[in-house]
PDB file of C-alpha atoms in Angstrom:
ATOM      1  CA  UNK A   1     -31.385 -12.730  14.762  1.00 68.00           C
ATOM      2  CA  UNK A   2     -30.622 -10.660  11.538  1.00 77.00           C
ATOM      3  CA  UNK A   3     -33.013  -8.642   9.532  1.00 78.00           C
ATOM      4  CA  UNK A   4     -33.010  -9.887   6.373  1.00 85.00           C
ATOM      5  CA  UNK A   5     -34.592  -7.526   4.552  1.00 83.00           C
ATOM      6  CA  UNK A   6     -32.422  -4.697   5.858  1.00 82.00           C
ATOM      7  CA  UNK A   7     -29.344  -6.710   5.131  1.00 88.00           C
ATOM      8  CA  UNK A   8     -30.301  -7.559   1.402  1.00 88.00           C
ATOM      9  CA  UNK A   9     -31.181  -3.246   1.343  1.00 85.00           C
ATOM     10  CA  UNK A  10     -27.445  -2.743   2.667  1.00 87.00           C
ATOM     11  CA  UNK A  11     -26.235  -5.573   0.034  1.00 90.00           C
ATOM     12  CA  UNK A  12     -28.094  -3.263  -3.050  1.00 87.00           C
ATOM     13  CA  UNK A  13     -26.754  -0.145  -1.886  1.00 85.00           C
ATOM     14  CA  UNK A  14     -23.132  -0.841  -1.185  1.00 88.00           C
ATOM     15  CA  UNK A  15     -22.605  -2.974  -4.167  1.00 89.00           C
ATOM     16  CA  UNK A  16     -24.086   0.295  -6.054  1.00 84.00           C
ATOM     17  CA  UNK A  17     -21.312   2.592  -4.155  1.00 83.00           C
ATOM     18  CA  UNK A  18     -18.126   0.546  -4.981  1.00 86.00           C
ATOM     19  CA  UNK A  19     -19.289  -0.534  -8.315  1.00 84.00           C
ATOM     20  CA  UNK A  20     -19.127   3.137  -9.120  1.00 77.00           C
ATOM     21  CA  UNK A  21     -15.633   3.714 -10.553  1.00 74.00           C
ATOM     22  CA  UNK A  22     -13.190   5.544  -8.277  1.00 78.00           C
ATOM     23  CA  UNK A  23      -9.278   5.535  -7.180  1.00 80.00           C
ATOM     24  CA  UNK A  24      -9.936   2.224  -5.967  1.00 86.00           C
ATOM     25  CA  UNK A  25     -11.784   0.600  -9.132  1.00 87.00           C
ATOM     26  CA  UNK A  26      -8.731   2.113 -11.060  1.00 84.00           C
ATOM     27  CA  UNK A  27      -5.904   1.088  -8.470  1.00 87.00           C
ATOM     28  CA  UNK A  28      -7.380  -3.020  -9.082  1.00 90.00           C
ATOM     29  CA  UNK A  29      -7.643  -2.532 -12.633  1.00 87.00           C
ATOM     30  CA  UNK A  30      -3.835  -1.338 -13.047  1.00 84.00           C
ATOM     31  CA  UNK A  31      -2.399  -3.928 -10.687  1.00 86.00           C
ATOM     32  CA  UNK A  32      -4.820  -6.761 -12.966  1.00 87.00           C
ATOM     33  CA  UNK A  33      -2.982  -5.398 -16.403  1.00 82.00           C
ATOM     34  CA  UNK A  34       0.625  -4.489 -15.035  1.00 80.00           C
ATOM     35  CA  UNK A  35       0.498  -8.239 -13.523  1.00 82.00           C
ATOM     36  CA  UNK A  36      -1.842 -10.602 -14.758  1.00 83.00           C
ATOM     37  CA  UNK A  37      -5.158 -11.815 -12.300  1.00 87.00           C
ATOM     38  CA  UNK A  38      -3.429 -13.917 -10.655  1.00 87.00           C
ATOM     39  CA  UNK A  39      -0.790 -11.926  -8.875  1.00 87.00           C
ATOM     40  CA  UNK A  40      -3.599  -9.135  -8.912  1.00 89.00           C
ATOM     41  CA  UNK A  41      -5.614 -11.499  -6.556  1.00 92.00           C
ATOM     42  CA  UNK A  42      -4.155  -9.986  -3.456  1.00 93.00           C
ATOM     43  CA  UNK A  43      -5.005  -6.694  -4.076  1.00 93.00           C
ATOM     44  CA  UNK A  44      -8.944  -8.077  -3.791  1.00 94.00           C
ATOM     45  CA  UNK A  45      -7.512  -9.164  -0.419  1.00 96.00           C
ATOM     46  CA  UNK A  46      -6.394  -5.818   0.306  1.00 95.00           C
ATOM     47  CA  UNK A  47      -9.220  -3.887  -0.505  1.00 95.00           C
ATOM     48  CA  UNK A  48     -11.092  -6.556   1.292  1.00 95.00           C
ATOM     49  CA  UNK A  49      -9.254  -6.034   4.776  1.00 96.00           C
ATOM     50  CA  UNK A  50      -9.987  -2.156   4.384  1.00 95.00           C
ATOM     51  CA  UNK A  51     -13.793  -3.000   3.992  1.00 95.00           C
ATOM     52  CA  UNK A  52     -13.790  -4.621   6.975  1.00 95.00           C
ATOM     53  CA  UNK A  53     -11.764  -2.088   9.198  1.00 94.00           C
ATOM     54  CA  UNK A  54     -14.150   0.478   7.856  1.00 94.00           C
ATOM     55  CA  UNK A  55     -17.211  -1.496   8.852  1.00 94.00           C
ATOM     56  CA  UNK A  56     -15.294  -2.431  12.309  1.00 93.00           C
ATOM     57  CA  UNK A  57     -14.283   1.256  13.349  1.00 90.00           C
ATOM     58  CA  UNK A  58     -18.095   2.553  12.723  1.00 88.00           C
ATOM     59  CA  UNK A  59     -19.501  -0.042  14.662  1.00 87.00           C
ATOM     60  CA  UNK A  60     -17.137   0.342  17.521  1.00 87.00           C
ATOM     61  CA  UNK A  61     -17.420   4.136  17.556  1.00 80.00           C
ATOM     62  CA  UNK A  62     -13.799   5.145  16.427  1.00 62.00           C
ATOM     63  CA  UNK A  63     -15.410   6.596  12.501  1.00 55.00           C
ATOM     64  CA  UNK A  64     -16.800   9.236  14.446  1.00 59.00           C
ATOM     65  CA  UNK A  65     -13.391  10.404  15.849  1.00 65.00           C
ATOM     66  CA  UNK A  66     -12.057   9.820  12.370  1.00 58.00           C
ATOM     67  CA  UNK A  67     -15.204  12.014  10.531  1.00 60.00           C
ATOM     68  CA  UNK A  68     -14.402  14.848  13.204  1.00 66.00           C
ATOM     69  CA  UNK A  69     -10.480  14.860  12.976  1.00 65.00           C
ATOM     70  CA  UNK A  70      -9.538  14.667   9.268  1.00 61.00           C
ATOM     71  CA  UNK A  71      -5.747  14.891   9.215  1.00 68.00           C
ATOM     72  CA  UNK A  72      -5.343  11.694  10.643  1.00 61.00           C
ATOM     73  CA  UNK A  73      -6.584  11.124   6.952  1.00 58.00           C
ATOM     74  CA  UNK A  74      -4.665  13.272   5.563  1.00 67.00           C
ATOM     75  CA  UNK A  75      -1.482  11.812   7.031  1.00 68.00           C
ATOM     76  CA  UNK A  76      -2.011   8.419   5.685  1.00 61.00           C
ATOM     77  CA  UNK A  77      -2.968   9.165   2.334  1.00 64.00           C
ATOM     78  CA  UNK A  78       0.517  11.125   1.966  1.00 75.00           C
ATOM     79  CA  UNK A  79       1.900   8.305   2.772  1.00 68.00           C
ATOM     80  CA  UNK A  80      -0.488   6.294   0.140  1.00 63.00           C
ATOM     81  CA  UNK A  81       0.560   9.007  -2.465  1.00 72.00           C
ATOM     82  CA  UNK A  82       4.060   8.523  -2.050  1.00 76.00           C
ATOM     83  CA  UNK A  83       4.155   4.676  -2.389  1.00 64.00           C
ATOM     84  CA  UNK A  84       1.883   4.371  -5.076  1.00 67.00           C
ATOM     85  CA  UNK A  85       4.129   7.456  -6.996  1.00 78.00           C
ATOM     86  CA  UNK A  86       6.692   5.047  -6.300  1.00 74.00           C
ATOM     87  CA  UNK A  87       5.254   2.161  -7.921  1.00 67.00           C
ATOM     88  CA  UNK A  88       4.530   3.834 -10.859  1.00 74.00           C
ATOM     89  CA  UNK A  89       8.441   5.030 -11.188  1.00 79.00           C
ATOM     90  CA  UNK A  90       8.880   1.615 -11.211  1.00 74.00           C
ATOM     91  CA  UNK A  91       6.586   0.669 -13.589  1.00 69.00           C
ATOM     92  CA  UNK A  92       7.854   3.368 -16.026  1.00 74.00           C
ATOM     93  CA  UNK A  93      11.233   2.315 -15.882  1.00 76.00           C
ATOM     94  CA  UNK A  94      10.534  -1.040 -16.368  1.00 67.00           C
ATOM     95  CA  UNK A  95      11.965  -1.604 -19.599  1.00 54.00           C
ATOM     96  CA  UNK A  96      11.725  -5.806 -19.910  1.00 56.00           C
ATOM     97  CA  UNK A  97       9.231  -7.728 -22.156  1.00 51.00           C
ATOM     98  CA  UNK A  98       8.839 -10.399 -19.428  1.00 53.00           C
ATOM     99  CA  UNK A  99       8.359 -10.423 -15.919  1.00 49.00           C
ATOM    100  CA  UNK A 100      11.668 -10.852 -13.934  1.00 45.00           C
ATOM    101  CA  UNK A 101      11.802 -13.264 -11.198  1.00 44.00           C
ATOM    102  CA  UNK A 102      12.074 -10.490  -8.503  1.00 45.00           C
ATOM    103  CA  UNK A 103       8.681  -8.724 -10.329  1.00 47.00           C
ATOM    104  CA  UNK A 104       7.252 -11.958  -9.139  1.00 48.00           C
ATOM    105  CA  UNK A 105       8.014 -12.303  -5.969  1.00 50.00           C
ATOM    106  CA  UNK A 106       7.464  -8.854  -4.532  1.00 50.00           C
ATOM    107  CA  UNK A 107       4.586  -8.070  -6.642  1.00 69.00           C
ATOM    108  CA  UNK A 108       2.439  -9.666  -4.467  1.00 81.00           C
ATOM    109  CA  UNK A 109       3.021  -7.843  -1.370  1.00 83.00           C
ATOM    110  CA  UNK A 110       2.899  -4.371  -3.027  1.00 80.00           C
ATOM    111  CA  UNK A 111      -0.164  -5.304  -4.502  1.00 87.00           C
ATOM    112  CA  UNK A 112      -1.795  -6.291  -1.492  1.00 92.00           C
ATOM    113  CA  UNK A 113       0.142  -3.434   0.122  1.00 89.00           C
ATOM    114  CA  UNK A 114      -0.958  -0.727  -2.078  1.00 86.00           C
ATOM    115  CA  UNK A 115      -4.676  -1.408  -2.503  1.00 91.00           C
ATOM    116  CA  UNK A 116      -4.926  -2.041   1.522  1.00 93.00           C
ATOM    117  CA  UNK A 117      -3.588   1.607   2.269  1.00 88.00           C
ATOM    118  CA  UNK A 118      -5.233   3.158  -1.239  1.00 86.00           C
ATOM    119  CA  UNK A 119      -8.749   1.908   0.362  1.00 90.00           C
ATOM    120  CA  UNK A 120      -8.211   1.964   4.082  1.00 89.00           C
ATOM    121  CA  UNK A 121      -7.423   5.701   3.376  1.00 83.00           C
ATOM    122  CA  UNK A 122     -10.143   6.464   1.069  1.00 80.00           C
ATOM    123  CA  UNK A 123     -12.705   9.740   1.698  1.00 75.00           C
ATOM    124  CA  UNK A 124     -15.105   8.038  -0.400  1.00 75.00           C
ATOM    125  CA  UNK A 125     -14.583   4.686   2.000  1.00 82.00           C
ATOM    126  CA  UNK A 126     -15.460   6.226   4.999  1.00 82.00           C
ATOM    127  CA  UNK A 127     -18.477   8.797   3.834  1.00 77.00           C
ATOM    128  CA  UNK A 128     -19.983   5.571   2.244  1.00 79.00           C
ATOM    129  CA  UNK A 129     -18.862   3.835   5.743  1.00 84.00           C
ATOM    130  CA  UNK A 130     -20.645   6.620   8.456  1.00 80.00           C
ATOM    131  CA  UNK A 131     -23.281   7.013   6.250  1.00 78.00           C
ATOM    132  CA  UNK A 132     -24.126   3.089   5.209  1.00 80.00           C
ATOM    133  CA  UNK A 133     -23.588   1.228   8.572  1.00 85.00           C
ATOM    134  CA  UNK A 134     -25.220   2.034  11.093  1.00 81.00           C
ATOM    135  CA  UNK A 135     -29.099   2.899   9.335  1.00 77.00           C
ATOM    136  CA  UNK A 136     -28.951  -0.861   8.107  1.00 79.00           C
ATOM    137  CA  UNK A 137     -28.958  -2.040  12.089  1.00 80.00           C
ATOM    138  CA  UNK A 138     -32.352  -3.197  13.487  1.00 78.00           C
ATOM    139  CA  UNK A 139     -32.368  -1.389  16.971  1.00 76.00           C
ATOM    140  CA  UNK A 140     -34.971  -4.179  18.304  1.00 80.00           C
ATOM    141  CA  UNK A 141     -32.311  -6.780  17.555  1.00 82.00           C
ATOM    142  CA  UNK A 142     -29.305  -8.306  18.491  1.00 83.00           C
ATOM    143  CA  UNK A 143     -26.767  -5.533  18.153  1.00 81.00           C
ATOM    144  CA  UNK A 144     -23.604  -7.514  17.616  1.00 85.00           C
ATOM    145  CA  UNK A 145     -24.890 -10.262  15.044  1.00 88.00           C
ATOM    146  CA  UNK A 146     -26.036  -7.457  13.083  1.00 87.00           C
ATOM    147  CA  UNK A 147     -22.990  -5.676  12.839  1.00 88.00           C
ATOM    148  CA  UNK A 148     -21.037  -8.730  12.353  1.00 92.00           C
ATOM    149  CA  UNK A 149     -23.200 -10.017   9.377  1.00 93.00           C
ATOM    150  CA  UNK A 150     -23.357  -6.456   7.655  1.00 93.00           C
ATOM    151  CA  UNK A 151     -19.191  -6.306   8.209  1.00 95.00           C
ATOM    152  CA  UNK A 152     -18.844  -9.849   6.656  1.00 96.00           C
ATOM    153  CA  UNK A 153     -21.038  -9.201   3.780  1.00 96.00           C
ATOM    154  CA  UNK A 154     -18.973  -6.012   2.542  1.00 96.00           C
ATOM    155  CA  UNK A 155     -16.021  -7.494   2.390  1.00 96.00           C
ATOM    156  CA  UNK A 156     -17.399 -10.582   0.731  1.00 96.00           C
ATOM    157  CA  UNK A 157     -18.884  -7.605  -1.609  1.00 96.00           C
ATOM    158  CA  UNK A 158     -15.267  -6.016  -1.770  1.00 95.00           C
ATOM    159  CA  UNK A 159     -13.910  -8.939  -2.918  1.00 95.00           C
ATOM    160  CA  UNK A 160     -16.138  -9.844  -5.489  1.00 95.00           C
ATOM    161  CA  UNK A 161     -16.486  -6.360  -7.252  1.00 94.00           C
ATOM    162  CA  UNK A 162     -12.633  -5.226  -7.224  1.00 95.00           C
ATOM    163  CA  UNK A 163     -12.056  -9.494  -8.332  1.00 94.00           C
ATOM    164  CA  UNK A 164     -14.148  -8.799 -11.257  1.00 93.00           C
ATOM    165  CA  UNK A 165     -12.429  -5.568 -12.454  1.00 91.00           C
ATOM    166  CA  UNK A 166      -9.466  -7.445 -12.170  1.00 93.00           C
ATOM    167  CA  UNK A 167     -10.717  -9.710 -14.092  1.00 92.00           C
ATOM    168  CA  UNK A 168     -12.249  -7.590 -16.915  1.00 89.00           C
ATOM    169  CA  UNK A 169      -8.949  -6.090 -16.758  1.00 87.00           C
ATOM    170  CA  UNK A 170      -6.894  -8.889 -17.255  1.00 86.00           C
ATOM    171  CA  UNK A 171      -9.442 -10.029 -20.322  1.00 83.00           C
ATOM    172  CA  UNK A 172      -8.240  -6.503 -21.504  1.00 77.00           C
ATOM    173  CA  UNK A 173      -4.561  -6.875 -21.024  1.00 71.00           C
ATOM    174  CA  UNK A 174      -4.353  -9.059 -24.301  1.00 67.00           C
ATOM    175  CA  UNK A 175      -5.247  -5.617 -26.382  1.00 64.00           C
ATOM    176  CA  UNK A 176      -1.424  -4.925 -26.386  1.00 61.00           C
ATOM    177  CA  UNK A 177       1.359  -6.067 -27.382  1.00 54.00           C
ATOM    178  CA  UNK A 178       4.250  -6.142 -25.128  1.00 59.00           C
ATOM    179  CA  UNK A 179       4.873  -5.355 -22.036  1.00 62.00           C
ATOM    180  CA  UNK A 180       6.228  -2.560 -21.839  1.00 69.00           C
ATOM    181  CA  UNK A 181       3.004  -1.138 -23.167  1.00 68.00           C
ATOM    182  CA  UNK A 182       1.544  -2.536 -20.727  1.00 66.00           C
ATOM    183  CA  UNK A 183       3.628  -0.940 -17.727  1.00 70.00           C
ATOM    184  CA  UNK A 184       3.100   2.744 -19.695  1.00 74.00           C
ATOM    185  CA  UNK A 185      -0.324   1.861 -18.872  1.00 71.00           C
ATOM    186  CA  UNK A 186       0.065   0.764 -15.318  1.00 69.00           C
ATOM    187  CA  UNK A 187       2.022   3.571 -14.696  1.00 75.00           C
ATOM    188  CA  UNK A 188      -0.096   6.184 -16.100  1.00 77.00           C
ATOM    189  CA  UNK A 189      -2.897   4.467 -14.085  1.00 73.00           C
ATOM    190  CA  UNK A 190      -0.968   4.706 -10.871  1.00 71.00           C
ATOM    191  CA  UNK A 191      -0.323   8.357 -11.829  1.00 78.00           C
ATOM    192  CA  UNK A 192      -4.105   8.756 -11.998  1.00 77.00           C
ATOM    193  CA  UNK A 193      -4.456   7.271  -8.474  1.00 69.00           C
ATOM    194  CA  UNK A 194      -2.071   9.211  -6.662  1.00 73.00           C
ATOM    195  CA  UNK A 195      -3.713  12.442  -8.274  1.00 78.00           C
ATOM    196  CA  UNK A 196      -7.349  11.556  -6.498  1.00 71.00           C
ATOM    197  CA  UNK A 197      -5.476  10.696  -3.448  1.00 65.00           C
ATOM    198  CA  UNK A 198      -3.910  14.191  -3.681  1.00 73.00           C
ATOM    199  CA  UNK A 199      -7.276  15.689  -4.530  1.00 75.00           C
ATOM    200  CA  UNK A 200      -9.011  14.608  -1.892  1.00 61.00           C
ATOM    201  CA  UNK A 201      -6.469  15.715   0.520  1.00 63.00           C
ATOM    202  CA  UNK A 202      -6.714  19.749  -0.839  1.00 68.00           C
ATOM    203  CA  UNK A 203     -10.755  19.383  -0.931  1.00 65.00           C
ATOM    204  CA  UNK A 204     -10.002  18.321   3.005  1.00 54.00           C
ATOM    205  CA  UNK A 205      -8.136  21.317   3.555  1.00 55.00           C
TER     206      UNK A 205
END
């Protein structure tokens, strides 16, 4: 059985914490304008898949091994810095009007890519992860269903948030003229990104 009433409780308050904007709200926005919603879409995906490991680790125990030993953290978001530094070198130097034919096929799997390790990595994922999951499980219930139903309804709450910054985004993309506006923009953005990521590594320190 599932509580409903605690489930629509966890639905209010962790649509509230990733509505609030963050590296993540600002990582889906740049992939929406440097490559149109469509070929954005997997970055929803991405953040998506990190939702659900989040949820999945706290429920099986690992987040507190994760909450007590921070540079395994630290070690993937170095990694996150470095790639998304790297996209936005590529953005920058970007110098076409139009989107090249290799642009569209690896876009996709940096997108995805990117957002996946930008989330999965996230200090702000996993406080609002330890601190979320487990008070919104009924103890005189089925332990299991719970946790499934809770993990299934963030990511379904992932995907529709980051999908409708994307979307605002893309709505937003039209503001300029060219392109290569547009990839100044994208690569500013990804700047911006890697900076949090870097922040939150020295406040771990």
């Amino acid at each position: 059985m599932i509580d409903l009433q605690l489930l629509s409780l966890f639905a209010l308050a962790f649509f509230t914490a990733v509505l609030i904007p963050g590296p993540n709200v600002a990582l889906a926005v740049t992939q929406s304008i440097r490559y149109g919603l469509r070929r954005a879409i997997p970055g929803a995906w991405g953040f998506g898949l990190a939702t659900g490991i989040h949820a999945v680790t706290v429920y099986a125990g690992v987040g507190v091994f994760i909450g007590e030993h921070p540079q395994v953290l630290n070690v993937l978001r170095w990694a996150g810095v470095a790639y998304i530094l790297h996209l936005a070198y590529g953005a920058l130097t970007d110098l076409s009007d139009e989107p090249t034919a290799q642009t569209r096929e690896v876009s996709r799997t940096k997108i995805f890519t990117s957002a996946f390790l930008a989330s999965l990595t996230s200090p702000k994922g996993w406080l609002v992860s330890l601190l979320l999951y487990p008070g919104f499980i009924n103890p005189q219930l089925g332990y299991l269903s719970q946790a499934a139903s809770v993990t299934v309804l963030a990511v379904c709450i992932s995907l529709a948030t980051y999908g409708g910054y994307m979307l605002a985004a893309d709505r937003a993309q039209r503001l300029f003229r060219n392109r290569r506006q547009l990839n100044r923009v994208a690569a500013g953005l990804y700047v911006l990104v890697a900076c949090g990521l870097l922040l939150s590594i020295f406040d771990a320190i």
